[in-house]
Coordinates of C-alpha atoms in Angstrom, one line a residue:
Chain F
X1 CA -1.0 -38.8 6.1
X2 CA -1.4 -36.3 8.9
X3 CA 1.1 -33.9 7.4
X4 CA -0.8 -33.9 4.1
X5 CA -4.0 -33.1 6.0
X6 CA -2.3 -30.1 7.6
X7 CA -1.0 -28.9 4.2
X8 CA -4.5 -29.1 2.8
X9 CA -6.0 -27.2 5.8
X10 CA -3.3 -24.6 5.6
X11 CA -3.8 -23.9 1.9
X12 CA -7.6 -23.9 2.4
X13 CA -7.2 -21.2 5.1
X14 CA -4.9 -19.2 2.9
X15 CA -7.4 -19.3 0.1
X16 CA -10.2 -18.2 2.4
X17 CA -8.1 -15.3 3.7
X18 CA -7.4 -14.2 0.1
X19 CA -11.1 -14.6 -0.8
X20 CA -12.2 -12.0 1.7
X21 CA -11.5 -9.3 -0.9
X22 CA -12.7 -11.2 -3.9
X23 CA -14.4 -8.9 -6.4
X24 CA -17.6 -10.9 -6.5
X25 CA -17.8 -11.0 -2.8
X26 CA -16.7 -13.3 0.0
X27 CA -19.8 -15.6 0.0
X28 CA -19.4 -16.3 -3.7
X29 CA -15.8 -17.2 -3.3
X30 CA -16.3 -19.2 -0.1
X31 CA -19.0 -21.5 -1.4
X32 CA -17.1 -22.3 -4.6
X33 CA -13.8 -22.8 -2.7
X34 CA -15.5 -25.0 -0.2
X35 CA -17.2 -27.0 -2.9
X36 CA -14.0 -27.6 -4.8
X37 CA -12.3 -28.9 -1.6
X38 CA -15.4 -31.0 -0.8
X39 CA -15.3 -32.6 -4.3
X40 CA -11.9 -33.9 -3.6
X41 CA -12.4 -34.9 0.0
X42 CA -12.6 -38.6 -0.9
X43 CA -9.1 -38.7 -2.2
X44 CA -6.9 -41.2 -0.4
X45 CA -4.0 -41.6 -2.7
X46 CA -1.0 -39.4 -1.5
X47 CA 0.1 -38.5 -5.0
X48 CA -3.4 -37.4 -6.0
X49 CA -3.8 -35.3 -2.8
X50 CA -0.5 -33.7 -3.7
X51 CA -1.7 -32.9 -7.1
X52 CA -4.8 -31.3 -5.5
X53 CA -2.6 -29.2 -3.2
X54 CA -0.5 -28.0 -6.2
X55 CA -3.7 -27.0 -8.0
X56 CA -4.8 -25.1 -5.0
X57 CA -1.4 -23.4 -4.9
X58 CA -1.8 -22.5 -8.5
X59 CA -5.2 -20.9 -7.8
X60 CA -3.7 -19.0 -4.9
X61 CA -1.0 -17.5 -7.2
X62 CA -3.6 -16.6 -9.8
X63 CA -5.8 -14.8 -7.2
X64 CA -2.8 -12.9 -5.9
X65 CA -1.9 -11.9 -9.5
X66 CA -5.5 -10.9 -10.0
X67 CA -5.4 -8.6 -7.0
X68 CA -2.1 -7.0 -7.7
X69 CA -3.0 -6.5 -11.4
X70 CA -6.4 -4.8 -10.5
X71 CA -4.5 -2.6 -8.0
X72 CA -1.8 -1.7 -10.5
X73 CA -4.4 -0.9 -13.2
X74 CA -6.4 1.3 -10.9
X75 CA -3.3 3.2 -9.8
X76 CA -2.1 3.5 -13.3
X77 CA -5.4 5.0 -14.4
X78 CA -5.4 7.5 -11.6
X79 CA -1.8 8.5 -11.5
X80 CA -0.3 7.4 -14.8
Chain U
X1 CA 30.9 -1.0 3.0
X2 CA 28.4 1.0 4.9
X3 CA 25.4 -1.0 6.0
X4 CA 22.0 0.3 5.2
X5 CA 19.5 1.2 7.9
X6 CA 16.3 1.8 6.1
X7 CA 13.3 3.7 7.4
X8 CA 10.0 3.3 5.6
X9 CA 7.3 5.8 6.5
X10 CA 3.9 4.4 5.6
X11 CA 0.3 5.7 5.8
X12 CA -3.0 3.9 6.3
X13 CA -5.4 5.3 3.8
X14 CA -8.8 4.4 2.5
X15 CA -8.5 1.3 0.3
X16 CA -8.0 2.0 -3.4
X17 CA -11.0 -0.1 -4.3
X18 CA -13.5 1.9 -2.2
X19 CA -15.5 4.6 -3.7
X20 CA -15.0 7.6 -1.4
X21 CA -18.2 9.3 -0.1
X22 CA -18.5 12.8 1.2
X23 CA -19.8 13.0 4.7
X24 CA -23.2 14.7 5.5
X25 CA -21.6 17.9 6.8
X26 CA -19.6 18.2 3.6
X27 CA -16.4 18.8 5.5
X28 CA -14.5 15.7 4.6
X29 CA -14.6 12.2 3.1
X30 CA -16.4 9.6 5.2
X31 CA -13.9 7.3 6.9
X32 CA -16.0 5.6 9.5
X33 CA -16.8 2.0 8.6
X34 CA -14.8 2.2 5.3
X35 CA -12.2 -0.4 4.5
X36 CA -8.7 0.9 4.9
X37 CA -5.4 -0.5 3.8
X38 CA -1.8 0.5 3.4
X39 CA -1.3 3.3 0.8
X40 CA -0.3 1.4 -2.4
X41 CA 2.8 3.6 -3.0
X42 CA 4.0 2.7 0.5
X43 CA 3.5 -1.0 -0.1
X44 CA 5.9 -0.5 -3.1
X45 CA 8.4 1.2 -0.9
X46 CA 8.2 -1.5 1.8
X47 CA 8.7 -4.1 -0.9
X48 CA 11.7 -2.2 -2.3
X49 CA 13.3 -2.2 1.2
X50 CA 12.8 -5.9 1.5
X51 CA 14.1 -6.5 -2.1
X52 CA 17.3 -4.5 -1.3
X53 CA 17.9 -6.9 1.5
X54 CA 17.2 -10.0 -0.6
X55 CA 19.4 -8.7 -3.5
X56 CA 22.4 -7.9 -1.4
X57 CA 24.2 -9.9 1.2
X58 CA 22.2 -10.0 4.5
X59 CA 24.8 -7.8 6.2
X60 CA 24.2 -4.9 3.7
X61 CA 20.8 -4.1 5.0
X62 CA 21.1 -4.0 8.8
X63 CA 17.6 -2.9 9.8
X64 CA 14.3 -2.1 8.2
X65 CA 11.9 0.0 10.3
X66 CA 8.4 1.0 9.3
X67 CA 7.0 4.1 10.8
X68 CA 3.5 5.5 10.7
X69 CA 1.6 8.4 12.1
X70 CA -2.1 7.8 12.6
X71 CA -5.0 6.7 14.8
X72 CA -4.8 3.5 16.8
X73 CA -5.9 1.3 13.9
X74 CA -2.8 2.2 12.0
X75 CA -1.2 -0.7 13.7
X76 CA -2.8 -2.9 11.1
X77 CA -0.9 -1.2 8.3
X78 CA 2.3 -1.6 10.3
X79 CA 1.6 -5.3 10.8
X80 CA 1.2 -5.6 7.0
X81 CA 4.5 -3.9 6.5
X82 CA 6.2 -6.3 9.0
X83 CA 4.5 -9.2 7.3
X84 CA 6.1 -8.2 4.0
X85 CA 9.5 -8.0 5.8
X86 CA 10.2 -5.0 8.0
X87 CA 12.0 -5.9 11.2
X88 CA 10.2 -3.6 13.6
X89 CA 8.1 -0.5 13.6
X90 CA 7.3 2.8 15.2
X91 CA 3.8 4.0 15.7
X92 CA 3.2 7.7 16.4
X93 CA -0.3 7.6 17.7
X94 CA -2.8 10.4 17.2
X95 CA -6.3 10.4 18.6
X96 CA -9.1 8.7 16.6
X97 CA -11.0 11.9 15.8
X98 CA -8.1 14.2 15.2
X99 CA -7.6 16.0 11.9
X100 CA -5.2 14.5 9.4
X101 CA -1.7 15.9 9.7
X102 CA -0.5 18.1 6.9
X103 CA 2.7 17.3 5.1
X104 CA 4.9 19.8 7.1
X105 CA 3.6 18.4 10.4
X106 CA 4.2 14.9 9.3
X107 CA 7.7 15.8 8.0
X108 CA 8.7 17.4 11.2
X109 CA 7.6 14.4 13.2
X110 CA 9.3 12.0 10.9
X111 CA 12.5 14.1 11.2
X112 CA 12.4 13.5 14.9
X113 CA 11.8 9.8 14.3
X114 CA 14.9 9.8 12.1
X115 CA 16.9 11.4 14.9
X116 CA 15.8 8.6 17.1
X117 CA 16.2 5.7 14.8
X118 CA 19.3 6.9 12.9
X119 CA 18.5 5.4 9.4
X120 CA 20.7 6.3 6.4
X121 CA 18.1 5.6 3.8
X122 CA 14.5 6.5 3.7
X123 CA 12.2 4.9 1.2
X124 CA 8.7 6.2 1.1
X125 CA 5.7 6.4 -1.3
X126 CA 5.6 9.5 -3.5
X127 CA 2.1 10.3 -2.4
X128 CA -0.8 8.9 -0.5
X129 CA -4.0 8.2 -2.3
X130 CA -6.2 9.9 0.2
X131 CA -5.1 13.5 0.3
X132 CA -2.6 13.4 -2.6
X133 CA -0.3 16.2 -1.3
X134 CA 2.9 14.5 -2.5
X135 CA 5.0 16.8 -0.3
X136 CA 6.0 15.0 2.8
X137 CA 9.1 13.3 1.3
X138 CA 10.5 16.4 -0.2
X139 CA 9.9 18.4 3.0
X140 CA 11.5 15.7 5.1
X141 CA 14.6 15.7 2.8
X142 CA 14.7 19.4 3.1
X143 CA 14.5 19.4 6.9
X144 CA 17.2 16.8 7.2
X145 CA 19.4 18.3 4.5
X146 CA 19.6 15.0 2.7
X147 CA 19.7 14.3 -1.0
X148 CA 16.4 13.2 -2.5
X149 CA 15.1 11.3 -5.5
X150 CA 11.4 11.6 -6.4
X151 CA 9.5 9.1 -8.4
X152 CA 12.0 6.2 -8.4
X153 CA 11.5 3.4 -10.9
X154 CA 14.8 1.6 -10.2
X155 CA 17.2 1.8 -7.2
X156 CA 20.7 0.3 -7.1
X157 CA 23.1 0.5 -4.2
X158 CA 26.9 0.4 -4.6
X159 CA 28.8 1.0 -1.4
X160 CA 27.5 4.3 -0.1
X161 CA 26.3 5.6 -3.4
X162 CA 22.8 5.2 -4.6
X163 CA 21.7 5.3 -8.3
X164 CA 18.1 6.0 -8.8
X165 CA 16.2 6.0 -12.1
X166 CA 13.4 8.5 -12.0
X167 CA 10.4 8.6 -14.2
X168 CA 10.0 12.0 -15.7
X169 CA 7.9 13.4 -18.5
X170 CA 8.9 11.7 -21.7
X171 CA 11.7 9.5 -20.4
X172 CA 13.9 8.6 -17.5
X173 CA 16.3 10.6 -15.4
X174 CA 19.2 9.0 -13.6
X175 CA 20.4 10.5 -10.4
X176 CA 23.3 9.4 -8.3
X177 CA 23.7 10.4 -4.7
X178 CA 25.6 9.6 -1.5
X179 CA 23.9 8.2 1.5
X180 CA 22.0 9.4 3.5
X181 CA 19.1 9.9 1.0
X182 CA 15.4 10.1 0.8
X183 CA 13.9 8.1 -2.1
X184 CA 10.2 8.4 -3.1
X185 CA 8.8 5.4 -4.9
X186 CA 6.8 5.5 -8.0
X187 CA 4.3 3.0 -9.3
X188 CA 6.7 0.9 -11.5
X189 CA 9.5 0.4 -9.0
X190 CA 8.3 -3.2 -8.2
X191 CA 5.3 -5.4 -7.7
X192 CA 4.6 -5.7 -4.0
X193 CA 4.2 -9.2 -2.7
X194 CA 1.1 -10.3 -0.9
X195 CA 1.1 -10.3 2.9
X196 CA 0.1 -13.9 3.6
X197 CA -1.9 -14.9 6.6
X198 CA 0.9 -16.9 8.3
X199 CA 3.3 -13.9 7.9
X200 CA 0.8 -11.5 9.4
X201 CA 0.5 -13.8 12.4
X202 CA 4.3 -14.0 12.7
X203 CA 4.4 -10.2 12.4
X204 CA 2.4 -9.9 15.6
X205 CA 5.5 -11.0 17.5
X206 CA 7.6 -8.2 16.0
X207 CA 8.1 -5.1 18.1
X208 CA 6.0 -1.9 17.7
X209 CA 7.3 1.1 19.6
X210 CA 4.4 3.4 20.6
X211 CA 5.0 7.1 20.7
X212 CA 2.5 9.9 21.4
X213 CA 2.1 13.1 19.4
X214 CA 3.0 15.0 22.6
X215 CA 6.4 13.4 22.7
X216 CA 7.5 15.5 19.8
X217 CA 8.9 18.9 20.6
X218 CA 9.1 20.4 17.1
X219 CA 5.6 20.7 15.8
X220 CA 3.8 22.6 13.1
X221 CA 0.2 23.6 13.1
X222 CA -2.2 22.6 10.3
X223 CA -2.4 25.7 8.1
X224 CA -5.2 24.7 5.7
X225 CA -8.9 25.1 6.4
X226 CA -11.3 22.9 4.5
X227 CA -14.2 25.0 3.4
X228 CA -16.2 22.4 1.6
X229 CA -15.9 19.0 0.1
X230 CA -18.2 18.1 -2.7
X231 CA -18.6 15.3 -5.2
X232 CA -18.0 16.2 -8.8
X233 CA -21.3 16.9 -10.7
X234 CA -22.9 13.8 -12.1
X235 CA -22.7 13.5 -15.9
X236 CA -25.8 14.4 -17.8
X237 CA -26.8 11.6 -20.2
X238 CA -26.8 12.2 -23.9
X239 CA -29.9 12.1 -26.1
X240 CA -30.6 10.2 -29.3
X241 CA -31.8 11.8 -32.5
X242 CA -34.1 10.1 -35.0
X243 CA -32.5 11.2 -38.3
X244 CA -30.3 13.9 -40.0
X245 CA -33.0 16.6 -39.7
X246 CA -33.4 15.9 -36.0
X247 CA -29.6 16.2 -35.6
X248 CA -29.5 19.5 -37.5
X249 CA -32.3 21.0 -35.5
X250 CA -30.7 19.8 -32.3
X251 CA -27.4 21.4 -33.2
X252 CA -29.2 24.6 -34.1
X253 CA -31.0 24.5 -30.8
X254 CA -27.7 24.2 -29.0
X255 CA -26.2 27.1 -31.0
X256 CA -23.6 24.9 -32.7
X257 CA -24.7 25.8 -36.2

């Protein structure tokens, strides 16, 4: 139980850190991210919590991809 | 099998997403209170150094050192580099308000860092996105008398030879060279990984050697004087015409007919 709790907290922190440079602004990201975690706060089943963590990890990968793609596109436009 | 000792010179520049503004005195771009990050091309070169370590046996790449010349806040960029995977770093500190160093100055200082750290491969970004000189790498290679490969899009190491694919106009150029070498990374060399929060925290434990500008004997002076920095003129909006007659009269008015 407690290890899962730490996993959830860790991924939440990671997401918040990533959200600092979100294109629509940090407040936009933070409220939505917080709401998404709050929605699932009542989960008690281990398997379900794990699914939630996986989903968060997926979102994290997507955001990282979004950032590197925007950066790549900006650089490509400027320097070819 | 020679082991690689990689030096990665990096620069902290204004973030790519920030729209640069000219300062009130029209002498430079405003840097105070503007978000900075590591120069994107340098991120690519850091990533490449780490990839070389991951691709080959751990013994092949002995040491990856990041080096940066800049004001005190440059430490952040060095931390990011170490979070991606550099082992340690060297920070050559210049005062906060000092002018940016020109390529020859930077190259001369980097040469002395090379004498100190004794790397046999230097991977650096081809240019920084703030002043866009794109000269430091070439000058450094020239000062050291090493081989160089500009605009690398693929690097492979075999013993002490290095094969680099370069992006040139209308195709690729393959160069082969013996270590030591200077390689300047282009945009398509790799996709840099993200420096995660835990890794940045871990990077705080890695060592940063502090050096002062005065520690370097060989120096060059800045030779360029900035006369004026101005924004490009704003684009004048177009006008709409009602019909064909309106278009013809407009064209006549502008002298196109």
